[in-house]
GROMACS .gro file of C-alpha atoms in nm:
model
  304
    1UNK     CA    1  10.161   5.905   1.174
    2UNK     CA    2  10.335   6.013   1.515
    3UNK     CA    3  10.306   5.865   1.843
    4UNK     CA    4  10.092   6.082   2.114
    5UNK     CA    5  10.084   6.020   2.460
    6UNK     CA    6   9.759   6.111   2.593
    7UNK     CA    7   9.778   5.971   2.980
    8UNK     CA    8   9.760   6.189   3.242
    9UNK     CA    9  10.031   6.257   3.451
   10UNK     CA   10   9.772   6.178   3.832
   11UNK     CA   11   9.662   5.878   3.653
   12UNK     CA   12   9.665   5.574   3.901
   13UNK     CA   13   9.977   5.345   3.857
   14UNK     CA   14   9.930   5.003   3.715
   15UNK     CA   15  10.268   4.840   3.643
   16UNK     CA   16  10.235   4.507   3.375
   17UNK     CA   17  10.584   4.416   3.219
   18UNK     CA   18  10.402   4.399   2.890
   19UNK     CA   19  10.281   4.718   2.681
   20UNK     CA   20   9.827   4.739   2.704
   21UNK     CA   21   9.796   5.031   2.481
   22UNK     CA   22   9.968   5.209   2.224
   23UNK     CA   23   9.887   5.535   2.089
   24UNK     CA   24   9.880   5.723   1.718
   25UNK     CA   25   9.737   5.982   1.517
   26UNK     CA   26   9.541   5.982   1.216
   27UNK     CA   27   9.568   6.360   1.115
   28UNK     CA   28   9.444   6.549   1.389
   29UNK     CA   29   9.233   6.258   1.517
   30UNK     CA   30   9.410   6.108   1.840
   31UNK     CA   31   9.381   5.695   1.846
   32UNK     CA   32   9.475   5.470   2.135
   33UNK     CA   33   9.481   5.107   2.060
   34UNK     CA   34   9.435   4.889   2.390
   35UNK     CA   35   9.447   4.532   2.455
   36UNK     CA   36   9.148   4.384   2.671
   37UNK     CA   37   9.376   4.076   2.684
   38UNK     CA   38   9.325   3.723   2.535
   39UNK     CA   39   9.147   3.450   2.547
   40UNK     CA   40   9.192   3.070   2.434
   41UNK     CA   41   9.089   2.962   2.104
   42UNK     CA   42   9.070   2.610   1.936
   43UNK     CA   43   9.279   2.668   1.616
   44UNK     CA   44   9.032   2.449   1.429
   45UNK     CA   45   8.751   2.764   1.470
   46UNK     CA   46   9.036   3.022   1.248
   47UNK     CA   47   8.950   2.769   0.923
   48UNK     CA   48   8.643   2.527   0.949
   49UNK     CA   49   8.679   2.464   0.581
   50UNK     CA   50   9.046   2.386   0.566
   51UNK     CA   51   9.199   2.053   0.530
   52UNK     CA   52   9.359   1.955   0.890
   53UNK     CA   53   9.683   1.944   0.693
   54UNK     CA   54   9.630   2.227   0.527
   55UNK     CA   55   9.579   2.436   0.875
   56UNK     CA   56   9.890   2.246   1.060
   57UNK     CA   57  10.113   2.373   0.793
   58UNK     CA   58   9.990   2.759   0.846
   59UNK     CA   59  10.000   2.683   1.199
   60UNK     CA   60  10.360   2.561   1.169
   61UNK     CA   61  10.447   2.827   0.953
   62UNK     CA   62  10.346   3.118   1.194
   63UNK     CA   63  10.533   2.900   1.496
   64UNK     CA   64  10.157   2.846   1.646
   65UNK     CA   65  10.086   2.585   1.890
   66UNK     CA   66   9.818   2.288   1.773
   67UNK     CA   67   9.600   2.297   2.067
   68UNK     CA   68   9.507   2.610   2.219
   69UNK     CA   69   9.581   2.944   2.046
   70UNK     CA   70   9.597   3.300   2.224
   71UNK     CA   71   9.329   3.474   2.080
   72UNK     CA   72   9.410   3.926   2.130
   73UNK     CA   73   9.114   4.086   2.221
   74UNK     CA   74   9.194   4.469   2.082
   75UNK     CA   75   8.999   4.806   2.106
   76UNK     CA   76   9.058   5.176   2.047
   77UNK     CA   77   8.936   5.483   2.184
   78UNK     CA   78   8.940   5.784   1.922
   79UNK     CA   79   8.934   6.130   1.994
   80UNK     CA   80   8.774   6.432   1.742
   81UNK     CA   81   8.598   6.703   1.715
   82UNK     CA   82   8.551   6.733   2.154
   83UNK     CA   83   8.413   6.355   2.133
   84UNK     CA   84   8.580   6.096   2.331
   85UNK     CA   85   8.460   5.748   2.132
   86UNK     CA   86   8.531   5.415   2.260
   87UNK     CA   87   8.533   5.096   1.945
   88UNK     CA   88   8.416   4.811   2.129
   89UNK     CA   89   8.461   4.735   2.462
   90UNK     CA   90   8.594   4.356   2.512
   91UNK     CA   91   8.463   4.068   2.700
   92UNK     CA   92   8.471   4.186   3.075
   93UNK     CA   93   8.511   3.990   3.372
   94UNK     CA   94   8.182   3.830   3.367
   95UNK     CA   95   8.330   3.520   3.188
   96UNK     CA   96   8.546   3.334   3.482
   97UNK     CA   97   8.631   3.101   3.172
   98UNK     CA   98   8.874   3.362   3.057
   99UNK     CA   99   9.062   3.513   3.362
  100UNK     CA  100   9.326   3.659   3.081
  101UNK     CA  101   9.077   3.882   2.913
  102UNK     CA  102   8.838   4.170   3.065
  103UNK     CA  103   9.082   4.413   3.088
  104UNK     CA  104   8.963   4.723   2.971
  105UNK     CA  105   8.816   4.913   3.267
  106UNK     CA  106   9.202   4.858   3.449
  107UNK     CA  107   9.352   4.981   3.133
  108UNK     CA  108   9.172   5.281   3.086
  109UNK     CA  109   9.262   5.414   3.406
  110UNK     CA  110   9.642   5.330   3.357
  111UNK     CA  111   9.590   5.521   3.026
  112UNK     CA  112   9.405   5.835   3.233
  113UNK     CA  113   9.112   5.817   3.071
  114UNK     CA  114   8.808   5.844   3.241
  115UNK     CA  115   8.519   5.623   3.146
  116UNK     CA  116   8.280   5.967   3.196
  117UNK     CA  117   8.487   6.156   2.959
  118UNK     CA  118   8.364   5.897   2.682
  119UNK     CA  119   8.088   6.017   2.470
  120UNK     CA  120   8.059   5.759   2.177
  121UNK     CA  121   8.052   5.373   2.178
  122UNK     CA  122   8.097   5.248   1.830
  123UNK     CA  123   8.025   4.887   1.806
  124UNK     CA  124   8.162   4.662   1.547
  125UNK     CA  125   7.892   4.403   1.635
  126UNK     CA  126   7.727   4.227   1.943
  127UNK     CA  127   7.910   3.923   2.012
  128UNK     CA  128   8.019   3.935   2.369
  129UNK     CA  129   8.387   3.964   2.319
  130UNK     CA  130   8.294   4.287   2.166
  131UNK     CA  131   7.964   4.439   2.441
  132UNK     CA  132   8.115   4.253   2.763
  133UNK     CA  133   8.301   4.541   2.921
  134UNK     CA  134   8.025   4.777   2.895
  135UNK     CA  135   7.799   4.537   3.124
  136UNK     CA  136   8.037   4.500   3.362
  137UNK     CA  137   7.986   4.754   3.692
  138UNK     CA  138   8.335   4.833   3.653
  139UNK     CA  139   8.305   5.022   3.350
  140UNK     CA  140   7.910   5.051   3.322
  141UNK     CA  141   7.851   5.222   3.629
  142UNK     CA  142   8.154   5.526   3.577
  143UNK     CA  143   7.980   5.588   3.191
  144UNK     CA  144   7.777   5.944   3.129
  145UNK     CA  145   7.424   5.885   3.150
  146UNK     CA  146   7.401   6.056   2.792
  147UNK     CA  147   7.662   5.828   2.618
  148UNK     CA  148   7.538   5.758   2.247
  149UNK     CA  149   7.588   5.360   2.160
  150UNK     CA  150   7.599   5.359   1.757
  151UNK     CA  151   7.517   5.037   1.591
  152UNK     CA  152   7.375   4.901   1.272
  153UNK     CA  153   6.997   4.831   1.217
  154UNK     CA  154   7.045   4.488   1.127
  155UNK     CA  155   7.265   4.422   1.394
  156UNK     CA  156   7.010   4.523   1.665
  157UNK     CA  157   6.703   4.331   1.451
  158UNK     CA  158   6.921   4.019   1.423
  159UNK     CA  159   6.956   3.953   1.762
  160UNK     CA  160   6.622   3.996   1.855
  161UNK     CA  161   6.670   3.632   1.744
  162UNK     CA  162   6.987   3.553   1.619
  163UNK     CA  163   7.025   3.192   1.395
  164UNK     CA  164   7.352   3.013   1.466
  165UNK     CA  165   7.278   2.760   1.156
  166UNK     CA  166   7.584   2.824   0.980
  167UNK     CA  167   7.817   2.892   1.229
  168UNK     CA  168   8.072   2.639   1.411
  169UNK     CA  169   8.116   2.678   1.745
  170UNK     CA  170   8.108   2.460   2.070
  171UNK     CA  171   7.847   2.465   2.308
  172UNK     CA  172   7.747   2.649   2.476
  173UNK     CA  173   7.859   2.935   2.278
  174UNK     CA  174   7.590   3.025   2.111
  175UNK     CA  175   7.378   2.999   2.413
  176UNK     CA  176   7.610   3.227   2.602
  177UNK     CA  177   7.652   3.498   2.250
  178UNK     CA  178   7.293   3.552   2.280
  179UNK     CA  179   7.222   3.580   2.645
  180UNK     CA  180   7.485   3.821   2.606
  181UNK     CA  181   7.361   4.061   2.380
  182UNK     CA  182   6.992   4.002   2.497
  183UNK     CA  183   7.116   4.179   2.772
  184UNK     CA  184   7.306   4.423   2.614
  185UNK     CA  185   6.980   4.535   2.417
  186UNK     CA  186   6.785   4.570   2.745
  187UNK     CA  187   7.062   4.748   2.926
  188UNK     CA  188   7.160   5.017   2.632
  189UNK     CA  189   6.807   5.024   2.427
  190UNK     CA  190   6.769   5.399   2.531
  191UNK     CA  191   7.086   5.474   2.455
  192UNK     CA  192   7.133   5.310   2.115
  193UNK     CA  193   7.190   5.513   1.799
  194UNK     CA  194   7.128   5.315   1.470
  195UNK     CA  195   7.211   5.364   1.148
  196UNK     CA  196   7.128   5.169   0.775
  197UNK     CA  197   7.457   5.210   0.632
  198UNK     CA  198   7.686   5.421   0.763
  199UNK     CA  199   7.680   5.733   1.026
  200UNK     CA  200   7.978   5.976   1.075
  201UNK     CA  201   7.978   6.023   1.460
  202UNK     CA  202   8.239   6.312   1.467
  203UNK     CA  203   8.491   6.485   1.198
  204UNK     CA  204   8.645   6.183   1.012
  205UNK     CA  205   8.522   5.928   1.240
  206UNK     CA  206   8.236   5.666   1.019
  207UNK     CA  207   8.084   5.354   1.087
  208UNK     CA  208   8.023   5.167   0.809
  209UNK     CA  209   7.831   4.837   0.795
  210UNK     CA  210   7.947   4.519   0.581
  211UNK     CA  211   7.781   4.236   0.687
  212UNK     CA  212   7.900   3.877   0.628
  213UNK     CA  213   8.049   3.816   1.000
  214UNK     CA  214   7.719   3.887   1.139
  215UNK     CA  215   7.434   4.078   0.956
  216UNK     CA  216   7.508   4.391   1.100
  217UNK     CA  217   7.889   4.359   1.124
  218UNK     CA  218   8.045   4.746   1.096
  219UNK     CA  219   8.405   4.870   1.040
  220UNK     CA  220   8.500   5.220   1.114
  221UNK     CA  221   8.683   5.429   0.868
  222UNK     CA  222   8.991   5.730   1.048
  223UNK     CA  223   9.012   6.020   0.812
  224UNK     CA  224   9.169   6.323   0.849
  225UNK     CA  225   9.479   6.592   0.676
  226UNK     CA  226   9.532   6.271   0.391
  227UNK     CA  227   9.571   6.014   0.657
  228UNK     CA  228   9.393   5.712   0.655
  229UNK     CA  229   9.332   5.403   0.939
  230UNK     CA  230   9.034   5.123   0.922
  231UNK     CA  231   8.923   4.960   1.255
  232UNK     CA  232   8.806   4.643   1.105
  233UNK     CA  233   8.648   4.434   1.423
  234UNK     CA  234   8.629   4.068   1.301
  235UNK     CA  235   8.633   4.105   0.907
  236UNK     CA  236   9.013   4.014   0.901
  237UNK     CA  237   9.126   3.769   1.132
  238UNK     CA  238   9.557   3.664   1.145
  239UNK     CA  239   9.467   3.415   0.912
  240UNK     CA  240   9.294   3.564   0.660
  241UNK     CA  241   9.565   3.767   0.504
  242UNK     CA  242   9.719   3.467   0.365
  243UNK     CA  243   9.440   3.230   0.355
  244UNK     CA  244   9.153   3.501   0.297
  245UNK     CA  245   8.911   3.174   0.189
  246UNK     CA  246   8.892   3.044   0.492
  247UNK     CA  247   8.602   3.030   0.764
  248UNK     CA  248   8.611   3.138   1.107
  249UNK     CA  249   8.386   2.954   1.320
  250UNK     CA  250   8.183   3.242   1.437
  251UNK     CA  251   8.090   3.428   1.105
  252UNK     CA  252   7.698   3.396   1.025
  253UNK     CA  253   7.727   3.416   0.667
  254UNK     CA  254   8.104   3.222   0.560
  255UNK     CA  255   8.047   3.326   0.196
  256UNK     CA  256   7.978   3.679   0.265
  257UNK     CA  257   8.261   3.693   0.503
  258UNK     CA  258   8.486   3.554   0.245
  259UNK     CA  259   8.387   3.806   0.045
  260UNK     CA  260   8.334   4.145   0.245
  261UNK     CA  261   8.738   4.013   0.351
  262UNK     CA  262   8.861   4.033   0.013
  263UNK     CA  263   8.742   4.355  -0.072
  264UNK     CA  264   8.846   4.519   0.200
  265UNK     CA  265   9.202   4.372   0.207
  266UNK     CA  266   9.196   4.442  -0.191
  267UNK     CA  267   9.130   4.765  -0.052
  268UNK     CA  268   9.370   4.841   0.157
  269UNK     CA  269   9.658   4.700   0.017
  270UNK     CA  270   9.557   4.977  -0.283
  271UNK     CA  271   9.551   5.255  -0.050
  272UNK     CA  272   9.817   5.178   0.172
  273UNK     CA  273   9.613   5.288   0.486
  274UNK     CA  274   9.679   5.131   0.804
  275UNK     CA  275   9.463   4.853   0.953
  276UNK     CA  276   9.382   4.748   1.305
  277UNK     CA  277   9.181   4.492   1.392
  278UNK     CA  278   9.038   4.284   1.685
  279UNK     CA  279   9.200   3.988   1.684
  280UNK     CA  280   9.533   4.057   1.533
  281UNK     CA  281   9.821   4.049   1.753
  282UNK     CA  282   9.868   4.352   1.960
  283UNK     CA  283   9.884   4.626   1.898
  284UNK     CA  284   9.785   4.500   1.584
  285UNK     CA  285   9.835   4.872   1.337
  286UNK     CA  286   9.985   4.729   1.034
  287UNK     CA  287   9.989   4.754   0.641
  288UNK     CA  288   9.826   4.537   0.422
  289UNK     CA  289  10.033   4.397   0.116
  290UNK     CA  290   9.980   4.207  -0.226
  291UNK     CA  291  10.102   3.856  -0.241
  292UNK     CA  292  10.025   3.679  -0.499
  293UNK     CA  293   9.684   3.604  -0.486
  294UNK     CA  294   9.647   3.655  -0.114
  295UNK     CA  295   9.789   3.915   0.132
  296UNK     CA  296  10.053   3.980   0.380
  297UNK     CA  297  10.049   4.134   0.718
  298UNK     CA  298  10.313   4.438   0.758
  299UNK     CA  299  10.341   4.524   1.083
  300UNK     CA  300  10.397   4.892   1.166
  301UNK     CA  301  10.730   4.961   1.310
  302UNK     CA  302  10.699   5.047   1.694
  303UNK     CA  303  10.723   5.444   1.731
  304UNK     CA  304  10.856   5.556   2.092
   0.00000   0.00000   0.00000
Protein backbone atom coordinates (compact mmCIF):
# COMPACT_ATOMS: atom_id res chain seq x y z
CA UNK A 1 0.00 0.00 0.00
CA UNK A 2 1.40 3.52 -1.22
CA UNK A 3 0.75 6.81 0.08
CA UNK A 4 -1.61 9.18 -2.25
CA UNK A 5 -2.07 12.63 -1.81
CA UNK A 6 -5.41 13.57 -2.84
CA UNK A 7 -5.65 17.51 -1.64
CA UNK A 8 -6.05 19.99 -3.96
CA UNK A 9 -3.56 22.31 -4.69
CA UNK A 10 -6.54 25.86 -4.14
CA UNK A 11 -7.51 24.12 -1.07
CA UNK A 12 -7.81 26.73 1.84
CA UNK A 13 -4.71 26.74 4.19
CA UNK A 14 -5.10 25.44 7.67
CA UNK A 15 -1.71 25.16 9.39
CA UNK A 16 -1.82 22.62 12.85
CA UNK A 17 1.78 21.48 13.90
CA UNK A 18 0.31 18.03 14.21
CA UNK A 19 -0.61 15.67 11.11
CA UNK A 20 -5.14 15.42 10.81
CA UNK A 21 -5.16 13.04 8.00
CA UNK A 22 -3.14 10.57 6.39
CA UNK A 23 -3.74 8.99 3.19
CA UNK A 24 -3.39 5.20 1.49
CA UNK A 25 -4.56 2.93 -1.01
CA UNK A 26 -6.20 -0.27 -0.89
CA UNK A 27 -5.74 -1.42 -4.60
CA UNK A 28 -7.21 1.08 -6.66
CA UNK A 29 -9.50 2.27 -3.84
CA UNK A 30 -8.11 5.74 -2.48
CA UNK A 31 -8.49 5.97 1.63
CA UNK A 32 -7.90 9.05 3.75
CA UNK A 33 -7.84 8.49 7.41
CA UNK A 34 -8.69 11.83 9.41
CA UNK A 35 -8.71 12.66 12.94
CA UNK A 36 -11.94 14.56 14.26
CA UNK A 37 -9.76 15.08 17.36
CA UNK A 38 -10.18 13.72 20.96
CA UNK A 39 -12.02 13.79 23.65
CA UNK A 40 -11.54 12.91 27.51
CA UNK A 41 -12.25 9.57 28.75
CA UNK A 42 -12.34 8.06 32.34
CA UNK A 43 -9.92 5.07 31.96
CA UNK A 44 -12.24 3.06 34.20
CA UNK A 45 -15.00 3.02 30.98
CA UNK A 46 -11.88 0.98 28.57
CA UNK A 47 -12.46 -2.21 31.25
CA UNK A 48 -15.59 -2.16 33.61
CA UNK A 49 -14.87 -5.74 34.42
CA UNK A 50 -11.23 -5.47 35.27
CA UNK A 51 -9.74 -5.50 38.64
CA UNK A 52 -8.53 -1.72 39.46
CA UNK A 53 -5.11 -3.33 39.73
CA UNK A 54 -5.41 -5.18 36.98
CA UNK A 55 -6.23 -1.88 34.70
CA UNK A 56 -3.37 0.38 36.55
CA UNK A 57 -0.85 -2.10 35.46
CA UNK A 58 -2.04 -1.89 31.55
CA UNK A 59 -2.32 1.66 32.14
CA UNK A 60 1.26 1.80 33.43
CA UNK A 61 2.40 -0.39 30.90
CA UNK A 62 1.22 1.76 27.86
CA UNK A 63 2.72 5.05 29.90
CA UNK A 64 -1.18 6.19 30.31
CA UNK A 65 -2.19 8.66 32.78
CA UNK A 66 -4.81 7.37 35.76
CA UNK A 67 -7.28 10.06 35.48
CA UNK A 68 -8.28 11.32 32.26
CA UNK A 69 -7.30 9.52 29.03
CA UNK A 70 -7.25 11.12 25.39
CA UNK A 71 -9.73 9.33 23.68
CA UNK A 72 -8.87 9.68 19.16
CA UNK A 73 -11.88 10.21 17.46
CA UNK A 74 -10.86 8.72 13.72
CA UNK A 75 -12.75 8.59 10.32
CA UNK A 76 -12.02 7.89 6.66
CA UNK A 77 -13.31 8.97 3.50
CA UNK A 78 -12.93 6.22 0.63
CA UNK A 79 -13.00 6.76 -2.87
CA UNK A 80 -14.26 3.95 -5.78
CA UNK A 81 -15.93 3.36 -8.50
CA UNK A 82 -16.84 7.66 -9.02
CA UNK A 83 -18.27 7.49 -5.26
CA UNK A 84 -16.87 9.76 -2.75
CA UNK A 85 -17.93 7.83 0.81
CA UNK A 86 -17.43 9.34 4.08
CA UNK A 87 -17.15 6.37 7.43
CA UNK A 88 -18.57 8.21 10.15
CA UNK A 89 -18.48 11.60 10.75
CA UNK A 90 -17.29 12.43 14.53
CA UNK A 91 -18.85 14.30 17.29
CA UNK A 92 -19.13 17.98 15.92
CA UNK A 93 -19.08 21.06 17.73
CA UNK A 94 -22.38 20.75 19.28
CA UNK A 95 -20.79 19.27 22.49
CA UNK A 96 -18.99 22.52 24.24
CA UNK A 97 -17.87 19.64 26.73
CA UNK A 98 -15.29 18.62 24.23
CA UNK A 99 -13.69 21.76 22.59
CA UNK A 100 -10.74 19.18 21.32
CA UNK A 101 -13.00 17.14 19.14
CA UNK A 102 -15.47 18.26 16.15
CA UNK A 103 -13.01 18.63 13.75
CA UNK A 104 -14.01 17.19 10.69
CA UNK A 105 -15.74 19.88 8.62
CA UNK A 106 -12.10 22.11 9.14
CA UNK A 107 -10.25 19.08 8.10
CA UNK A 108 -11.93 18.27 5.10
CA UNK A 109 -11.34 21.48 3.62
CA UNK A 110 -7.53 21.43 4.55
CA UNK A 111 -7.66 17.99 2.80
CA UNK A 112 -9.65 19.70 -0.47
CA UNK A 113 -12.40 17.80 -0.26
CA UNK A 114 -15.59 19.16 -0.66
CA UNK A 115 -18.42 18.02 1.55
CA UNK A 116 -20.77 18.11 -1.96
CA UNK A 117 -18.42 15.87 -3.69
CA UNK A 118 -19.42 13.12 -0.98
CA UNK A 119 -21.92 10.67 -2.12
CA UNK A 120 -21.97 7.85 0.61
CA UNK A 121 -22.11 8.04 4.46
CA UNK A 122 -21.34 4.70 5.89
CA UNK A 123 -22.11 4.56 9.50
CA UNK A 124 -20.53 2.24 11.90
CA UNK A 125 -23.37 2.96 14.40
CA UNK A 126 -25.36 5.94 15.96
CA UNK A 127 -23.67 6.96 19.00
CA UNK A 128 -22.95 10.61 18.71
CA UNK A 129 -19.24 10.49 18.52
CA UNK A 130 -19.94 8.71 15.35
CA UNK A 131 -23.47 11.03 13.63
CA UNK A 132 -22.34 14.48 15.36
CA UNK A 133 -20.59 16.10 12.43
CA UNK A 134 -23.25 15.44 10.04
CA UNK A 135 -25.79 17.59 12.28
CA UNK A 136 -23.67 20.23 12.57
CA UNK A 137 -24.46 23.32 9.86
CA UNK A 138 -20.93 23.26 9.15
CA UNK A 139 -20.88 20.13 7.41
CA UNK A 140 -24.78 19.42 7.07
CA UNK A 141 -25.64 22.33 5.20
CA UNK A 142 -22.51 21.98 2.23
CA UNK A 143 -23.83 17.93 1.78
CA UNK A 144 -25.70 16.93 -1.77
CA UNK A 145 -29.25 16.80 -1.25
CA UNK A 146 -29.07 13.14 -2.78
CA UNK A 147 -26.35 11.79 -0.37
CA UNK A 148 -27.22 8.01 0.49
CA UNK A 149 -26.72 7.39 4.52
CA UNK A 150 -26.20 3.40 4.74
CA UNK A 151 -26.91 1.82 8.03
CA UNK A 152 -28.03 -1.43 9.52
CA UNK A 153 -31.74 -2.32 10.19
CA UNK A 154 -31.24 -3.00 13.66
CA UNK A 155 -29.34 -0.09 14.22
CA UNK A 156 -32.14 2.29 13.04
CA UNK A 157 -35.01 -0.06 15.02
CA UNK A 158 -32.88 0.04 18.18
CA UNK A 159 -32.90 3.48 18.67
CA UNK A 160 -36.30 4.03 18.14
CA UNK A 161 -35.79 3.16 21.84
CA UNK A 162 -32.53 2.28 22.75
CA UNK A 163 -32.00 0.27 26.46
CA UNK A 164 -28.86 1.40 28.27
CA UNK A 165 -29.33 -1.63 30.95
CA UNK A 166 -26.09 -3.08 30.45
CA UNK A 167 -24.02 -0.40 29.68
CA UNK A 168 -21.72 1.79 32.15
CA UNK A 169 -21.61 5.13 31.60
CA UNK A 170 -22.08 8.46 33.61
CA UNK A 171 -24.92 10.55 33.39
CA UNK A 172 -26.05 12.03 31.46
CA UNK A 173 -24.66 10.03 28.72
CA UNK A 174 -27.15 8.05 27.87
CA UNK A 175 -29.57 10.85 27.93
CA UNK A 176 -27.42 12.85 25.60
CA UNK A 177 -26.57 9.27 23.08
CA UNK A 178 -30.17 9.17 22.46
CA UNK A 179 -31.24 12.71 21.99
CA UNK A 180 -28.53 12.47 19.65
CA UNK A 181 -29.48 9.98 17.35
CA UNK A 182 -33.29 10.79 17.81
CA UNK A 183 -32.29 13.56 15.93
CA UNK A 184 -30.19 12.07 13.60
CA UNK A 185 -33.21 9.72 12.53
CA UNK A 186 -35.47 12.76 11.98
CA UNK A 187 -32.87 14.76 10.16
CA UNK A 188 -31.53 11.81 7.63
CA UNK A 189 -34.83 9.40 7.61
CA UNK A 190 -35.23 10.21 3.81
CA UNK A 191 -31.98 9.75 3.15
CA UNK A 192 -31.21 6.50 4.96
CA UNK A 193 -30.27 3.32 3.12
CA UNK A 194 -30.59 0.08 5.24
CA UNK A 195 -29.43 -3.05 4.94
CA UNK A 196 -29.91 -6.75 7.06
CA UNK A 197 -26.48 -7.85 6.77
CA UNK A 198 -24.30 -6.41 4.64
CA UNK A 199 -24.55 -3.96 1.39
CA UNK A 200 -21.60 -3.28 -1.01
CA UNK A 201 -21.97 0.52 -1.68
CA UNK A 202 -19.33 0.72 -4.53
CA UNK A 203 -16.51 -1.78 -6.08
CA UNK A 204 -14.85 -3.32 -2.94
CA UNK A 205 -16.37 -1.06 -0.53
CA UNK A 206 -19.04 -3.42 2.15
CA UNK A 207 -20.69 -2.75 5.21
CA UNK A 208 -21.05 -5.48 7.21
CA UNK A 209 -23.01 -5.65 10.48
CA UNK A 210 -21.71 -7.51 13.78
CA UNK A 211 -23.52 -6.49 16.52
CA UNK A 212 -22.36 -6.77 20.17
CA UNK A 213 -21.28 -2.89 20.61
CA UNK A 214 -24.68 -1.89 19.77
CA UNK A 215 -27.29 -4.10 17.91
CA UNK A 216 -26.63 -2.75 14.73
CA UNK A 217 -22.88 -2.10 15.09
CA UNK A 218 -21.22 -2.40 11.27
CA UNK A 219 -17.55 -2.64 10.12
CA UNK A 220 -16.60 -1.98 6.60
CA UNK A 221 -14.48 -4.34 4.67
CA UNK A 222 -11.55 -2.38 1.62
CA UNK A 223 -11.03 -4.85 -1.15
CA UNK A 224 -9.44 -4.47 -4.17
CA UNK A 225 -6.13 -5.99 -6.71
CA UNK A 226 -5.37 -8.61 -3.36
CA UNK A 227 -5.31 -5.80 -0.92
CA UNK A 228 -7.15 -5.86 2.07
CA UNK A 229 -8.12 -2.95 5.00
CA UNK A 230 -11.12 -3.29 7.76
CA UNK A 231 -12.59 -0.01 9.19
CA UNK A 232 -13.67 -1.48 12.41
CA UNK A 233 -15.62 1.62 14.32
CA UNK A 234 -15.76 0.57 18.04
CA UNK A 235 -15.31 -3.36 17.87
CA UNK A 236 -11.54 -2.98 18.83
CA UNK A 237 -10.71 -0.44 21.18
CA UNK A 238 -6.46 0.18 22.30
CA UNK A 239 -7.16 -2.10 24.89
CA UNK A 240 -8.60 -4.86 23.50
CA UNK A 241 -5.70 -6.23 21.60
CA UNK A 242 -4.09 -7.30 24.69
CA UNK A 243 -6.91 -7.57 27.01
CA UNK A 244 -9.64 -8.58 24.30
CA UNK A 245 -12.01 -9.74 27.57
CA UNK A 246 -12.54 -6.69 28.72
CA UNK A 247 -15.70 -4.28 28.66
CA UNK A 248 -15.94 -0.91 27.42
CA UNK A 249 -18.43 1.06 29.10
CA UNK A 250 -20.52 1.87 26.14
CA UNK A 251 -21.06 -1.62 24.43
CA UNK A 252 -24.89 -2.80 24.73
CA UNK A 253 -24.22 -6.34 24.72
CA UNK A 254 -20.40 -6.92 26.77
CA UNK A 255 -20.57 -10.64 25.91
CA UNK A 256 -21.25 -10.20 22.34
CA UNK A 257 -18.69 -7.55 22.13
CA UNK A 258 -16.21 -9.81 23.68
CA UNK A 259 -16.94 -12.02 21.24
CA UNK A 260 -17.59 -10.26 17.76
CA UNK A 261 -13.72 -8.73 19.08
CA UNK A 262 -12.14 -11.96 19.08
CA UNK A 263 -13.17 -13.09 15.89
CA UNK A 264 -12.38 -10.36 14.13
CA UNK A 265 -8.88 -9.85 15.65
CA UNK A 266 -8.51 -13.85 15.16
CA UNK A 267 -9.24 -12.69 11.84
CA UNK A 268 -7.05 -10.40 11.01
CA UNK A 269 -4.07 -11.42 12.54
CA UNK A 270 -4.71 -14.65 9.92
CA UNK A 271 -4.95 -12.48 7.02
CA UNK A 272 -2.55 -9.96 7.72
CA UNK A 273 -4.87 -7.10 6.43
CA UNK A 274 -4.58 -3.79 7.85
CA UNK A 275 -6.94 -2.40 10.51
CA UNK A 276 -8.13 1.06 11.36
CA UNK A 277 -10.28 1.84 13.85
CA UNK A 278 -12.05 4.71 15.74
CA UNK A 279 -10.49 5.01 18.73
CA UNK A 280 -7.02 3.82 18.17
CA UNK A 281 -4.38 6.31 18.18
CA UNK A 282 -4.06 8.27 15.06
CA UNK A 283 -3.77 7.54 12.36
CA UNK A 284 -4.46 4.38 13.77
CA UNK A 285 -3.63 1.79 10.18
CA UNK A 286 -1.86 -1.00 11.79
CA UNK A 287 -1.41 -4.91 11.74
CA UNK A 288 -2.85 -7.15 14.00
CA UNK A 289 -0.51 -9.90 15.58
CA UNK A 290 -0.72 -13.26 17.64
CA UNK A 291 0.42 -13.11 21.18
CA UNK A 292 -0.12 -15.67 23.06
CA UNK A 293 -3.53 -15.86 23.75
CA UNK A 294 -4.27 -12.23 23.04
CA UNK A 295 -3.06 -9.77 20.34
CA UNK A 296 -0.68 -7.06 19.62
CA UNK A 297 -1.02 -3.78 17.90
CA UNK A 298 1.62 -3.26 14.89
CA UNK A 299 1.59 -0.05 13.87
CA UNK A 300 2.13 0.66 10.16
CA UNK A 301 5.31 2.40 9.45
CA UNK A 302 4.64 6.14 8.40
CA UNK A 303 4.92 6.34 4.42
CA UNK A 304 5.89 10.01 3.14
Amino acid sequence: MNRLNVARPDAPGHDELVPSRYALKVGDIDVMVISDGVLPIPPATLATNAAKTDLTAWLDDMFLPHELLDWPLNVAVVRSGGRTILIDSGLGAEFPGFPRAGQLAMRLDAAGIDPASVTDVLLTHLHMDHIGGLLVDGLRGRLRPDLRVHLATAEAEFWEAPDFSRTAMPAPVPEVLRTTASRFLDVYRSQLRTFEKEYEVAPGVTICRTGGHTPGHSIVRLESGGDRLTFAGDAVFQCGFDKPEWHNGFEHDPEESTRVRIGLLKELAASGEQLVATHLPFPSVCHVARAGNAYRFVPAVWDY
